[in-house]
PDB file of C-alpha atoms in Angstrom:
ATOM      1  CA  ASP A   1      46.620-108.793-255.483  1.00 65.00           C
ATOM      2  CA  ALA A   2      48.440-106.106-253.459  1.00 80.00           C
ATOM      3  CA  GLY A   3      45.004-104.902-251.975  1.00 93.00           C
ATOM      4  CA  VAL A   4      44.164-101.212-251.548  1.00 96.00           C
ATOM      5  CA  ILE A   5      47.096 -99.189-251.695  1.00 97.00           C
ATOM      6  CA  GLN A   6      47.207 -95.579-250.027  1.00 97.00           C
ATOM      7  CA  SER A   7      50.085 -93.000-249.906  1.00 96.00           C
ATOM      8  CA  PRO A   8      51.644 -91.466-247.975  1.00 97.00           C
ATOM      9  CA  ARG A   9      51.323 -93.753-244.945  1.00 96.00           C
ATOM     10  CA  HIS A  10      52.094 -90.828-242.783  1.00 97.00           C
ATOM     11  CA  GLU A  11      52.072 -87.077-243.136  1.00 97.00           C
ATOM     12  CA  VAL A  12      52.726 -84.357-240.988  1.00 97.00           C
ATOM     13  CA  THR A  13      52.012 -80.777-242.098  1.00 97.00           C
ATOM     14  CA  GLU A  14      51.468 -77.426-240.792  1.00 97.00           C
ATOM     15  CA  MET A  15      47.945 -75.439-240.596  1.00 97.00           C
ATOM     16  CA  GLY A  16      47.064 -73.922-243.855  1.00 96.00           C
ATOM     17  CA  GLN A  17      48.976 -76.212-246.096  1.00 97.00           C
ATOM     18  CA  GLU A  18      47.461 -78.376-248.828  1.00 97.00           C
ATOM     19  CA  VAL A  19      47.409 -81.907-248.213  1.00 98.00           C
ATOM     20  CA  THR A  20      46.767 -84.699-250.912  1.00 98.00           C
ATOM     21  CA  LEU A  21      45.987 -88.418-249.930  1.00 98.00           C
ATOM     22  CA  ARG A  22      46.281 -91.015-252.705  1.00 98.00           C
ATOM     23  CA  CYS A  23      44.440 -94.313-253.297  1.00 98.00           C
ATOM     24  CA  LYS A  24      44.745 -97.100-255.659  1.00 98.00           C
ATOM     25  CA  PRO A  25      41.628 -99.554-255.388  1.00 97.00           C
ATOM     26  CA  ILE A  26      41.804-103.164-256.065  1.00 95.00           C
ATOM     27  CA  SER A  27      41.801-103.903-259.714  1.00 94.00           C
ATOM     28  CA  GLY A  28      37.938-104.576-260.940  1.00 92.00           C
ATOM     29  CA  HIS A  29      36.387-103.045-258.033  1.00 92.00           C
ATOM     30  CA  ASP A  30      33.774-100.448-259.088  1.00 91.00           C
ATOM     31  CA  TYR A  31      33.092 -98.880-255.544  1.00 92.00           C
ATOM     32  CA  LEU A  32      35.578 -96.646-253.840  1.00 95.00           C
ATOM     33  CA  PHE A  33      35.003 -95.081-250.538  1.00 95.00           C
ATOM     34  CA  TRP A  34      36.998 -92.515-248.294  1.00 97.00           C
ATOM     35  CA  TYR A  35      36.566 -92.599-244.598  1.00 96.00           C
ATOM     36  CA  ARG A  36      38.036 -90.680-241.680  1.00 96.00           C
ATOM     37  CA  GLN A  37      38.869 -92.378-238.147  1.00 94.00           C
ATOM     38  CA  THR A  38      39.230 -90.343-235.049  1.00 93.00           C
ATOM     39  CA  MET A  39      38.924 -91.299-231.107  1.00 89.00           C
ATOM     40  CA  MET A  40      36.441 -88.760-230.648  1.00 89.00           C
ATOM     41  CA  ARG A  41      33.869 -89.588-233.991  1.00 88.00           C
ATOM     42  CA  GLY A  42      34.778 -92.914-234.664  1.00 89.00           C
ATOM     43  CA  LEU A  43      34.754 -94.100-238.216  1.00 92.00           C
ATOM     44  CA  GLU A  44      32.865 -91.554-240.608  1.00 92.00           C
ATOM     45  CA  LEU A  45      32.224 -92.018-244.301  1.00 94.00           C
ATOM     46  CA  LEU A  46      33.314 -89.032-246.270  1.00 96.00           C
ATOM     47  CA  ILE A  47      32.523 -89.754-249.996  1.00 96.00           C
ATOM     48  CA  TYR A  48      32.157 -92.871-252.195  1.00 94.00           C
ATOM     49  CA  PHE A  49      32.309 -93.334-255.961  1.00 94.00           C
ATOM     50  CA  ASN A  50      30.805 -95.763-258.241  1.00 91.00           C
ATOM     51  CA  ASN A  51      32.456 -96.224-261.625  1.00 92.00           C
ATOM     52  CA  ASN A  52      34.661 -93.035-261.084  1.00 94.00           C
ATOM     53  CA  VAL A  53      31.491 -90.975-260.330  1.00 95.00           C
ATOM     54  CA  PRO A  54      30.860 -89.298-256.857  1.00 95.00           C
ATOM     55  CA  ILE A  55      27.541 -90.828-255.422  1.00 91.00           C
ATOM     56  CA  ASP A  56      27.278 -89.287-252.219  1.00 91.00           C
ATOM     57  CA  ASP A  57      29.731 -86.546-250.756  1.00 93.00           C
ATOM     58  CA  SER A  58      27.353 -85.654-247.671  1.00 91.00           C
ATOM     59  CA  GLY A  59      29.926 -86.990-245.301  1.00 92.00           C
ATOM     60  CA  MET A  60      32.481 -84.153-246.370  1.00 94.00           C
ATOM     61  CA  PRO A  61      32.830 -82.004-243.684  1.00 87.00           C
ATOM     62  CA  GLU A  62      33.315 -78.705-245.341  1.00 85.00           C
ATOM     63  CA  ASP A  63      34.461 -77.252-248.752  1.00 91.00           C
ATOM     64  CA  ARG A  64      37.968 -77.352-247.785  1.00 95.00           C
ATOM     65  CA  PHE A  65      37.632 -81.031-248.515  1.00 97.00           C
ATOM     66  CA  SER A  66      37.448 -82.350-251.908  1.00 97.00           C
ATOM     67  CA  ALA A  67      37.762 -85.937-253.797  1.00 97.00           C
ATOM     68  CA  LYS A  68      38.405 -86.734-257.225  1.00 97.00           C
ATOM     69  CA  MET A  69      38.511 -90.176-259.197  1.00 97.00           C
ATOM     70  CA  PRO A  70      39.954 -89.646-262.558  1.00 96.00           C
ATOM     71  CA  ASN A  71      40.022 -93.338-263.719  1.00 95.00           C
ATOM     72  CA  ALA A  72      39.301 -96.664-262.143  1.00 94.00           C
ATOM     73  CA  SER A  73      42.682 -97.137-260.447  1.00 95.00           C
ATOM     74  CA  PHE A  74      43.289 -93.830-258.819  1.00 96.00           C
ATOM     75  CA  SER A  75      41.684 -91.459-256.447  1.00 98.00           C
ATOM     76  CA  THR A  76      42.549 -88.382-254.126  1.00 98.00           C
ATOM     77  CA  LEU A  77      41.324 -86.738-251.221  1.00 98.00           C
ATOM     78  CA  LYS A  78      42.359 -83.190-250.793  1.00 98.00           C
ATOM     79  CA  ILE A  79      42.179 -80.914-247.886  1.00 97.00           C
ATOM     80  CA  GLN A  80      43.059 -77.153-248.698  1.00 96.00           C
ATOM     81  CA  PRO A  81      43.632 -75.268-246.237  1.00 96.00           C
ATOM     82  CA  SER A  82      44.380 -78.080-243.806  1.00 96.00           C
ATOM     83  CA  GLU A  83      43.338 -77.304-240.020  1.00 96.00           C
ATOM     84  CA  PRO A  84      44.576 -79.141-236.850  1.00 96.00           C
ATOM     85  CA  ARG A  85      41.283 -80.559-236.220  1.00 95.00           C
ATOM     86  CA  ASP A  86      41.650 -82.591-239.619  1.00 96.00           C
ATOM     87  CA  SER A  87      44.359 -84.735-237.852  1.00 97.00           C
ATOM     88  CA  ALA A  88      42.950 -88.319-238.039  1.00 97.00           C
ATOM     89  CA  VAL A  89      43.586 -91.614-239.996  1.00 96.00           C
ATOM     90  CA  TYR A  90      42.152 -91.525-243.378  1.00 97.00           C
ATOM     91  CA  PHE A  91      41.226 -95.022-244.919  1.00 97.00           C
ATOM     92  CA  CYS A  92      40.236 -95.584-248.774  1.00 97.00           C
ATOM     93  CA  ALA A  93      38.215 -98.867-249.302  1.00 95.00           C
ATOM     94  CA  SER A  94      36.979-100.512-252.340  1.00 94.00           C
ATOM     95  CA  SER A  95      34.441-103.330-253.264  1.00 91.00           C
ATOM     96  CA  PHE A  96      32.804-104.638-256.214  1.00 87.00           C
ATOM     97  CA  SER A  97      29.132-105.167-257.131  1.00 79.00           C
ATOM     98  CA  THR A  98      27.626-108.283-258.348  1.00 68.00           C
ATOM     99  CA  GLY A  99      23.917-107.894-259.084  1.00 59.00           C
ATOM    100  CA  SER A 100      21.769-108.581-256.113  1.00 51.00           C
ATOM    101  CA  SER A 101      24.771-109.560-253.891  1.00 54.00           C
ATOM    102  CA  TYR A 102      26.394-106.821-251.545  1.00 69.00           C
ATOM    103  CA  ASN A 103      30.042-107.457-251.300  1.00 81.00           C
ATOM    104  CA  GLU A 104      32.551-106.497-248.318  1.00 88.00           C
ATOM    105  CA  GLN A 105      34.846-103.660-248.572  1.00 91.00           C
ATOM    106  CA  PHE A 106      38.456-103.823-248.528  1.00 93.00           C
ATOM    107  CA  PHE A 107      40.352-101.496-246.652  1.00 95.00           C
ATOM    108  CA  GLY A 108      43.755 -99.914-247.265  1.00 96.00           C
ATOM    109  CA  PRO A 109      46.156 -99.394-244.522  1.00 94.00           C
ATOM    110  CA  GLY A 110      45.409 -95.797-244.222  1.00 96.00           C
ATOM    111  CA  THR A 111      47.061 -92.460-244.007  1.00 97.00           C
ATOM    112  CA  ARG A 112      47.777 -90.930-240.500  1.00 97.00           C
ATOM    113  CA  LEU A 113      47.612 -87.031-240.963  1.00 98.00           C
ATOM    114  CA  THR A 114      48.861 -84.713-238.461  1.00 97.00           C
ATOM    115  CA  VAL A 115      48.159 -81.165-238.973  1.00 97.00           C
ATOM    116  CA  LEU A 116      50.317 -78.923-236.515  1.00 96.00           C
TER     117      LEU A 116
ATOM    118  CA  ALA B   1      17.415 -94.706-240.136  1.00 75.00           C
ATOM    119  CA  GLN B   2      19.602 -97.706-240.137  1.00 83.00           C
ATOM    120  CA  SER B   3      21.946 -98.194-237.390  1.00 90.00           C
ATOM    121  CA  VAL B   4      24.128-100.660-235.207  1.00 93.00           C
ATOM    122  CA  ALA B   5      24.953-100.698-231.579  1.00 96.00           C
ATOM    123  CA  GLN B   6      27.856-102.225-229.896  1.00 96.00           C
ATOM    124  CA  PRO B   7      27.063-101.687-226.312  1.00 96.00           C
ATOM    125  CA  GLU B   8      30.448-102.647-224.800  1.00 96.00           C
ATOM    126  CA  ASP B   9      33.435-100.482-225.155  1.00 95.00           C
ATOM    127  CA  GLN B  10      35.710-103.262-224.028  1.00 97.00           C
ATOM    128  CA  VAL B  11      35.674-107.189-223.589  1.00 98.00           C
ATOM    129  CA  ASN B  12      38.110-108.866-221.671  1.00 98.00           C
ATOM    130  CA  VAL B  13      38.459-112.754-221.769  1.00 98.00           C
ATOM    131  CA  ALA B  14      41.105-115.255-220.819  1.00 98.00           C
ATOM    132  CA  GLU B  15      43.014-117.276-223.452  1.00 97.00           C
ATOM    133  CA  GLY B  16      41.095-120.380-224.338  1.00 97.00           C
ATOM    134  CA  ASN B  17      37.890-119.076-223.254  1.00 97.00           C
ATOM    135  CA  PRO B  18      34.751-118.548-225.557  1.00 97.00           C
ATOM    136  CA  LEU B  19      34.473-114.860-226.326  1.00 97.00           C
ATOM    137  CA  THR B  20      31.232-112.784-227.521  1.00 97.00           C
ATOM    138  CA  VAL B  21      31.274-109.413-228.974  1.00 98.00           C
ATOM    139  CA  LYS B  22      27.720-108.114-228.917  1.00 98.00           C
ATOM    140  CA  CYS B  23      25.813-106.088-231.827  1.00 98.00           C
ATOM    141  CA  THR B  24      22.429-105.125-232.282  1.00 97.00           C
ATOM    142  CA  TYR B  25      20.750-103.363-235.336  1.00 95.00           C
ATOM    143  CA  SER B  26      18.058-101.312-236.201  1.00 92.00           C
ATOM    144  CA  VAL B  27      16.885-101.517-240.036  1.00 87.00           C
ATOM    145  CA  SER B  28      13.788-101.631-241.985  1.00 84.00           C
ATOM    146  CA  GLY B  29      13.334-104.846-243.906  1.00 83.00           C
ATOM    147  CA  ASN B  30      16.003-107.594-244.101  1.00 84.00           C
ATOM    148  CA  PRO B  31      19.335-106.465-242.972  1.00 90.00           C
ATOM    149  CA  TYR B  32      22.890-106.953-244.644  1.00 91.00           C
ATOM    150  CA  LEU B  33      25.122-107.375-241.696  1.00 94.00           C
ATOM    151  CA  PHE B  34      28.936-107.334-241.282  1.00 95.00           C
ATOM    152  CA  TRP B  35      31.729-107.811-238.823  1.00 97.00           C
ATOM    153  CA  TYR B  36      35.263-106.169-239.350  1.00 97.00           C
ATOM    154  CA  VAL B  37      38.478-106.312-237.344  1.00 97.00           C
ATOM    155  CA  GLN B  38      41.173-103.750-236.984  1.00 95.00           C
ATOM    156  CA  TYR B  39      44.570-104.486-235.715  1.00 94.00           C
ATOM    157  CA  PRO B  40      46.596-101.661-234.458  1.00 89.00           C
ATOM    158  CA  ASN B  41      47.951 -99.424-237.116  1.00 86.00           C
ATOM    159  CA  ARG B  42      46.080-101.145-239.873  1.00 89.00           C
ATOM    160  CA  GLY B  43      42.974-100.702-241.796  1.00 91.00           C
ATOM    161  CA  LEU B  44      39.746-102.527-241.289  1.00 94.00           C
ATOM    162  CA  GLN B  45      39.545-106.163-242.272  1.00 95.00           C
ATOM    163  CA  PHE B  46      36.501-108.098-243.101  1.00 94.00           C
ATOM    164  CA  LEU B  47      35.693-111.143-241.029  1.00 96.00           C
ATOM    165  CA  LEU B  48      32.107-112.276-242.120  1.00 95.00           C
ATOM    166  CA  LYS B  49      28.787-111.002-243.421  1.00 94.00           C
ATOM    167  CA  TYR B  50      25.217-112.264-243.164  1.00 93.00           C
ATOM    168  CA  ILE B  51      23.148-111.653-246.186  1.00 88.00           C
ATOM    169  CA  THR B  52      20.415-114.187-246.240  1.00 83.00           C
ATOM    170  CA  GLY B  53      19.977-117.984-245.330  1.00 84.00           C
ATOM    171  CA  ASP B  54      21.631-119.919-242.475  1.00 88.00           C
ATOM    172  CA  ASN B  55      21.504-117.717-239.093  1.00 91.00           C
ATOM    173  CA  LEU B  56      24.919-118.936-238.172  1.00 95.00           C
ATOM    174  CA  VAL B  57      27.693-117.445-240.386  1.00 95.00           C
ATOM    175  CA  LYS B  58      31.204-118.816-240.374  1.00 95.00           C
ATOM    176  CA  GLY B  59      34.241-116.393-241.138  1.00 94.00           C
ATOM    177  CA  SER B  60      37.668-115.778-240.892  1.00 92.00           C
ATOM    178  CA  TYR B  61      40.089-117.043-238.115  1.00 92.00           C
ATOM    179  CA  GLY B  62      37.512-119.406-236.470  1.00 95.00           C
ATOM    180  CA  PHE B  63      34.808-116.398-235.762  1.00 97.00           C
ATOM    181  CA  GLU B  64      31.243-116.872-236.461  1.00 97.00           C
ATOM    182  CA  ALA B  65      28.263-114.756-235.765  1.00 97.00           C
ATOM    183  CA  GLU B  66      24.759-115.575-235.069  1.00 95.00           C
ATOM    184  CA  PHE B  67      21.862-113.655-236.832  1.00 95.00           C
ATOM    185  CA  ASN B  68      18.900-113.354-234.499  1.00 95.00           C
ATOM    186  CA  LYS B  69      15.948-111.842-236.080  1.00 92.00           C
ATOM    187  CA  SER B  70      13.682-111.643-233.053  1.00 93.00           C
ATOM    188  CA  GLN B  71      16.447-109.785-230.950  1.00 94.00           C
ATOM    189  CA  THR B  72      18.094-107.993-233.825  1.00 94.00           C
ATOM    190  CA  SER B  73      21.208-109.103-232.835  1.00 96.00           C
ATOM    191  CA  PHE B  74      24.412-110.328-234.659  1.00 97.00           C
ATOM    192  CA  HIS B  75      26.994-111.034-231.937  1.00 98.00           C
ATOM    193  CA  LEU B  76      30.396-112.170-232.932  1.00 98.00           C
ATOM    194  CA  LYS B  77      31.656-115.484-231.283  1.00 98.00           C
ATOM    195  CA  LYS B  78      34.730-117.677-230.902  1.00 97.00           C
ATOM    196  CA  PRO B  79      34.650-120.973-229.106  1.00 97.00           C
ATOM    197  CA  SER B  80      38.400-120.503-227.965  1.00 97.00           C
ATOM    198  CA  ALA B  81      40.047-117.027-227.760  1.00 97.00           C
ATOM    199  CA  LEU B  82      43.738-116.306-228.774  1.00 97.00           C
ATOM    200  CA  VAL B  83      45.993-113.442-227.459  1.00 96.00           C
ATOM    201  CA  SER B  84      46.397-112.604-231.226  1.00 95.00           C
ATOM    202  CA  ASP B  85      42.610-112.058-231.304  1.00 97.00           C
ATOM    203  CA  SER B  86      43.195-108.788-229.185  1.00 97.00           C
ATOM    204  CA  ALA B  87      41.917-106.048-231.585  1.00 97.00           C
ATOM    205  CA  LEU B  88      39.317-103.532-232.378  1.00 97.00           C
ATOM    206  CA  TYR B  89      35.940-104.997-233.643  1.00 98.00           C
ATOM    207  CA  PHE B  90      33.321-103.297-235.635  1.00 97.00           C
ATOM    208  CA  CYS B  91      29.742-104.358-236.632  1.00 97.00           C
ATOM    209  CA  ALA B  92      28.144-102.769-239.497  1.00 94.00           C
ATOM    210  CA  VAL B  93      24.935-102.710-241.418  1.00 92.00           C
ATOM    211  CA  ARG B  94      24.265-101.840-245.262  1.00 88.00           C
ATOM    212  CA  ASP B  95      22.070 -98.888-245.696  1.00 83.00           C
ATOM    213  CA  LYS B  96      19.782 -99.989-248.375  1.00 78.00           C
ATOM    214  CA  ASP B  97      18.762 -96.460-249.374  1.00 77.00           C
ATOM    215  CA  THR B  98      22.332 -95.149-250.029  1.00 75.00           C
ATOM    216  CA  ASP B  99      24.524 -98.513-250.100  1.00 75.00           C
ATOM    217  CA  LYS B 100      26.684 -97.018-247.539  1.00 83.00           C
ATOM    218  CA  LEU B 101      27.916 -99.141-244.559  1.00 88.00           C
ATOM    219  CA  ILE B 102      26.884 -97.958-241.203  1.00 90.00           C
ATOM    220  CA  PHE B 103      29.712 -98.871-238.974  1.00 92.00           C
ATOM    221  CA  GLY B 104      29.127 -99.121-235.084  1.00 94.00           C
ATOM    222  CA  THR B 105      31.229 -97.472-232.567  1.00 93.00           C
ATOM    223  CA  GLY B 106      33.452-100.352-232.036  1.00 95.00           C
ATOM    224  CA  THR B 107      34.479-102.932-229.300  1.00 97.00           C
ATOM    225  CA  ARG B 108      38.061-103.404-228.039  1.00 97.00           C
ATOM    226  CA  LEU B 109      38.660-107.088-227.293  1.00 97.00           C
ATOM    227  CA  GLN B 110      41.566-107.821-225.052  1.00 97.00           C
ATOM    228  CA  VAL B 111      42.664-111.375-224.512  1.00 97.00           C
ATOM    229  CA  PHE B 112      44.858-112.125-221.703  1.00 96.00           C
ATOM    230  CA  PRO B 113      47.209-115.067-221.560  1.00 94.00           C
TER     231      PRO B 113
END
């Protein structure tokens, strides 16, 4: 298995532009998570999906951020308009549920976003 | 609220020596605890987890962690450190109310040759 795939790996954009980050979870996983990592704030959970349905988006910083999961193999995180303070590494992770057990999350390599 | 604390920002150890990276937790009920490692410019990688059972959990790359309920701790250990173990280590606990993973702030491990 190729693991969680994220694209692009690096994105440099100018303030005000729209940014779209993409994620392909591991096949068969039914949970998908979007995280943001910065030096100041550490690792923050933005939103997560279960069976393509958004369950908790309380970590999404503001209305400029939106996430979708149109099918089990694809998710996007969009920032519109982008601001310099959005500069961070964005991670996608996926996991699977097996009844009573709680399984680990598998992380993608991340997208390093720089907003100038 | 569920939380974990990693009291050390950085741990330095000489290659070949034992290492310990500390983690304490605060949860209601029985905790589900995890350790992850992050190498430079990479995503987090799962090392091990404690759900129930034996208090000593063995994981990847020779790491192990000891669950101590009385001290509410879940320290990560390795008997003999390698330079290649140098990375950022995160402890995490599952929030049972939301299914989220609550991560600690991370501890940077530096292993010197």
